[in-house]
Amino acid sequence: MDDYNIIHNKGGLYQRLTHQIHLQPFSLLDCEKMSESMNLNYDRYAIIEGYMVLGGIPSYWAKLDKGKSISQNIDSFFSGSNPIFNNEFIYLYSSLFENPAPYIKIISALGRQKKLVIKWS
């Protein structure tokens, strides 16, 4: 339904759609091929680690620095002086929820906890 507002909009671009592209994330094999084409020299274990964190999002894989291990890359993506994914969850939640503020507040509170205890009743 989200694409309905774009595709069926009555504004200046109405009836100007020529093609739709249905993008899917890369598979694990696709990520392996991409890492080979980028000369990252990662073994399969490292590729699986990268896939568990980055998923199959090609633009994330394209940001990998070939001079760093997968662990070093992931660390630099989320920490340091200028992390690439500093506000990524805010962008993600904003795209998922009409009112993302309460969800972002919950995730931020959970992130400040030193220890998370879940009690099952």
mmCIF file of C-alpha atoms in Angstrom:
data_model
loop_
_atom_site.group_PDB
_atom_site.id
_atom_site.type_symbol
_atom_site.label_atom_id
_atom_site.label_comp_id
_atom_site.label_asym_id
_atom_site.label_seq_id
_atom_site.Cartn_x
_atom_site.Cartn_y
_atom_site.Cartn_z
ATOM 1 C CA MET A 1 0.000 0.000 0.000
ATOM 2 C CA ASP A 2 2.982 2.351 0.555
ATOM 3 C CA ASP A 3 3.774 2.488 -3.157
ATOM 4 C CA TYR A 4 0.145 3.377 -3.870
ATOM 5 C CA ASN A 5 0.776 6.993 -2.857
ATOM 6 C CA ILE A 6 3.656 7.253 -5.301
ATOM 7 C CA ILE A 7 2.368 5.216 -8.219
ATOM 8 C CA HIS A 8 -1.248 6.413 -8.115
ATOM 9 C CA ASN A 9 -0.612 9.997 -7.044
ATOM 10 C CA LYS A 10 -2.673 12.582 -8.939
ATOM 11 C CA GLY A 11 0.140 15.172 -8.892
ATOM 12 C CA GLY A 12 2.490 16.251 -11.665
ATOM 13 C CA LEU A 13 3.876 12.758 -12.228
ATOM 14 C CA TYR A 14 0.456 11.094 -12.653
ATOM 15 C CA GLN A 15 0.492 8.331 -15.302
ATOM 16 C CA ARG A 16 4.207 8.858 -15.959
ATOM 17 C CA LEU A 17 5.375 5.561 -14.472
ATOM 18 C CA THR A 18 7.139 3.482 -17.096
ATOM 19 C CA HIS A 19 8.616 0.639 -15.034
ATOM 20 C CA GLN A 20 8.578 -0.767 -11.527
ATOM 21 C CA ILE A 21 11.698 -2.244 -10.003
ATOM 22 C CA HIS A 22 11.167 -4.771 -7.242
ATOM 23 C CA LEU A 23 14.440 -4.766 -5.326
ATOM 24 C CA GLN A 24 15.316 -7.750 -3.191
ATOM 25 C CA PRO A 25 18.262 -8.042 -0.812
ATOM 26 C CA PHE A 26 21.248 -10.054 -1.928
ATOM 27 C CA SER A 27 21.459 -13.686 -0.936
ATOM 28 C CA LEU A 28 24.445 -14.956 1.002
ATOM 29 C CA LEU A 29 25.927 -16.201 -2.275
ATOM 30 C CA ASP A 30 25.427 -12.771 -3.875
ATOM 31 C CA CYS A 31 27.263 -11.167 -0.932
ATOM 32 C CA GLU A 32 30.098 -13.644 -1.356
ATOM 33 C CA LYS A 33 30.338 -12.757 -5.052
ATOM 34 C CA MET A 34 30.254 -9.040 -4.261
ATOM 35 C CA SER A 35 33.019 -9.395 -1.684
ATOM 36 C CA GLU A 36 35.093 -11.286 -4.265
ATOM 37 C CA SER A 37 34.501 -8.573 -6.875
ATOM 38 C CA MET A 38 35.586 -5.963 -4.314
ATOM 39 C CA ASN A 39 38.760 -8.014 -3.549
ATOM 40 C CA LEU A 40 37.932 -8.068 0.161
ATOM 41 C CA ASN A 41 39.650 -11.448 0.625
ATOM 42 C CA TYR A 42 37.132 -12.574 3.253
ATOM 43 C CA ASP A 43 36.696 -16.250 3.964
ATOM 44 C CA ARG A 44 33.208 -17.708 4.160
ATOM 45 C CA TYR A 45 33.051 -17.352 7.936
ATOM 46 C CA ALA A 46 33.716 -13.593 7.647
ATOM 47 C CA ILE A 47 31.105 -13.293 4.887
ATOM 48 C CA ILE A 48 28.547 -15.007 7.123
ATOM 49 C CA GLU A 49 29.447 -12.617 9.960
ATOM 50 C CA GLY A 50 28.970 -9.685 7.602
ATOM 51 C CA TYR A 51 25.668 -11.085 6.376
ATOM 52 C CA MET A 52 24.376 -11.486 9.938
ATOM 53 C CA VAL A 53 25.029 -7.798 10.607
ATOM 54 C CA LEU A 54 24.538 -6.126 7.222
ATOM 55 C CA GLY A 55 22.038 -8.501 5.673
ATOM 56 C CA GLY A 56 21.938 -8.528 1.916
ATOM 57 C CA ILE A 57 21.915 -4.754 1.438
ATOM 58 C CA PRO A 58 24.390 -4.042 -1.391
ATOM 59 C CA SER A 59 24.939 -0.401 -0.412
ATOM 60 C CA TYR A 60 26.084 -1.534 3.051
ATOM 61 C CA TRP A 61 28.490 -4.073 1.544
ATOM 62 C CA ALA A 62 29.831 -1.383 -0.791
ATOM 63 C CA LYS A 63 30.925 0.621 2.271
ATOM 64 C CA LEU A 64 33.299 -2.129 3.449
ATOM 65 C CA ASP A 65 36.937 -1.064 3.536
ATOM 66 C CA LYS A 66 39.122 -3.765 2.003
ATOM 67 C CA GLY A 67 41.984 -2.819 4.290
ATOM 68 C CA LYS A 68 39.966 -3.878 7.347
ATOM 69 C CA SER A 69 38.635 -7.187 8.593
ATOM 70 C CA ILE A 70 34.886 -7.687 8.676
ATOM 71 C CA SER A 71 34.939 -7.131 12.460
ATOM 72 C CA GLN A 72 36.889 -3.888 12.101
ATOM 73 C CA ASN A 73 34.490 -2.678 9.406
ATOM 74 C CA ILE A 74 31.434 -3.479 11.491
ATOM 75 C CA ASP A 75 32.985 -1.760 14.497
ATOM 76 C CA SER A 76 33.651 1.388 12.454
ATOM 77 C CA PHE A 77 30.085 1.324 11.090
ATOM 78 C CA PHE A 78 28.593 1.571 14.585
ATOM 79 C CA SER A 79 31.204 3.323 16.736
ATOM 80 C CA GLY A 80 34.052 5.780 16.556
ATOM 81 C CA SER A 81 34.087 9.463 15.713
ATOM 82 C CA ASN A 82 31.860 9.283 12.613
ATOM 83 C CA PRO A 83 29.943 5.983 12.455
ATOM 84 C CA ILE A 84 28.098 5.321 9.198
ATOM 85 C CA PHE A 85 25.107 3.791 10.980
ATOM 86 C CA ASN A 86 24.908 6.303 13.822
ATOM 87 C CA ASN A 87 21.231 7.107 13.225
ATOM 88 C CA GLU A 88 20.292 4.166 11.035
ATOM 89 C CA PHE A 89 17.688 2.809 13.411
ATOM 90 C CA ILE A 90 15.983 6.226 13.527
ATOM 91 C CA TYR A 91 15.701 6.202 9.727
ATOM 92 C CA LEU A 92 14.500 2.604 9.779
ATOM 93 C CA TYR A 93 11.839 3.202 12.431
ATOM 94 C CA SER A 94 10.729 6.378 10.644
ATOM 95 C CA SER A 95 10.138 4.346 7.505
ATOM 96 C CA LEU A 96 8.287 1.600 9.406
ATOM 97 C CA PHE A 97 6.037 3.606 11.726
ATOM 98 C CA GLU A 98 3.867 6.660 11.179
ATOM 99 C CA ASN A 99 4.778 7.843 14.685
ATOM 100 C CA PRO A 100 8.231 6.372 15.408
ATOM 101 C CA ALA A 101 9.039 8.476 18.517
ATOM 102 C CA PRO A 102 7.689 6.014 21.146
ATOM 103 C CA TYR A 103 9.529 3.089 19.527
ATOM 104 C CA ILE A 104 12.768 5.037 19.245
ATOM 105 C CA LYS A 105 12.415 6.019 22.906
ATOM 106 C CA ILE A 106 12.041 2.353 23.909
ATOM 107 C CA ILE A 107 15.037 1.222 21.830
ATOM 108 C CA SER A 108 17.142 4.088 23.186
ATOM 109 C CA ALA A 109 16.216 3.152 26.780
ATOM 110 C CA LEU A 110 17.080 -0.496 26.123
ATOM 111 C CA GLY A 111 20.397 0.565 24.625
ATOM 112 C CA ARG A 112 21.333 2.414 27.821
ATOM 113 C CA GLN A 113 20.788 -0.681 29.983
ATOM 114 C CA LYS A 114 23.918 -2.453 31.117
ATOM 115 C CA LYS A 115 21.992 -5.638 31.686
ATOM 116 C CA LEU A 116 18.676 -6.732 30.263
ATOM 117 C CA VAL A 117 16.678 -9.167 32.359
ATOM 118 C CA ILE A 118 13.610 -10.757 30.873
ATOM 119 C CA LYS A 119 11.338 -12.556 33.298
ATOM 120 C CA TRP A 120 8.979 -15.119 31.861
ATOM 121 C CA SER A 121 5.808 -15.714 33.821
#
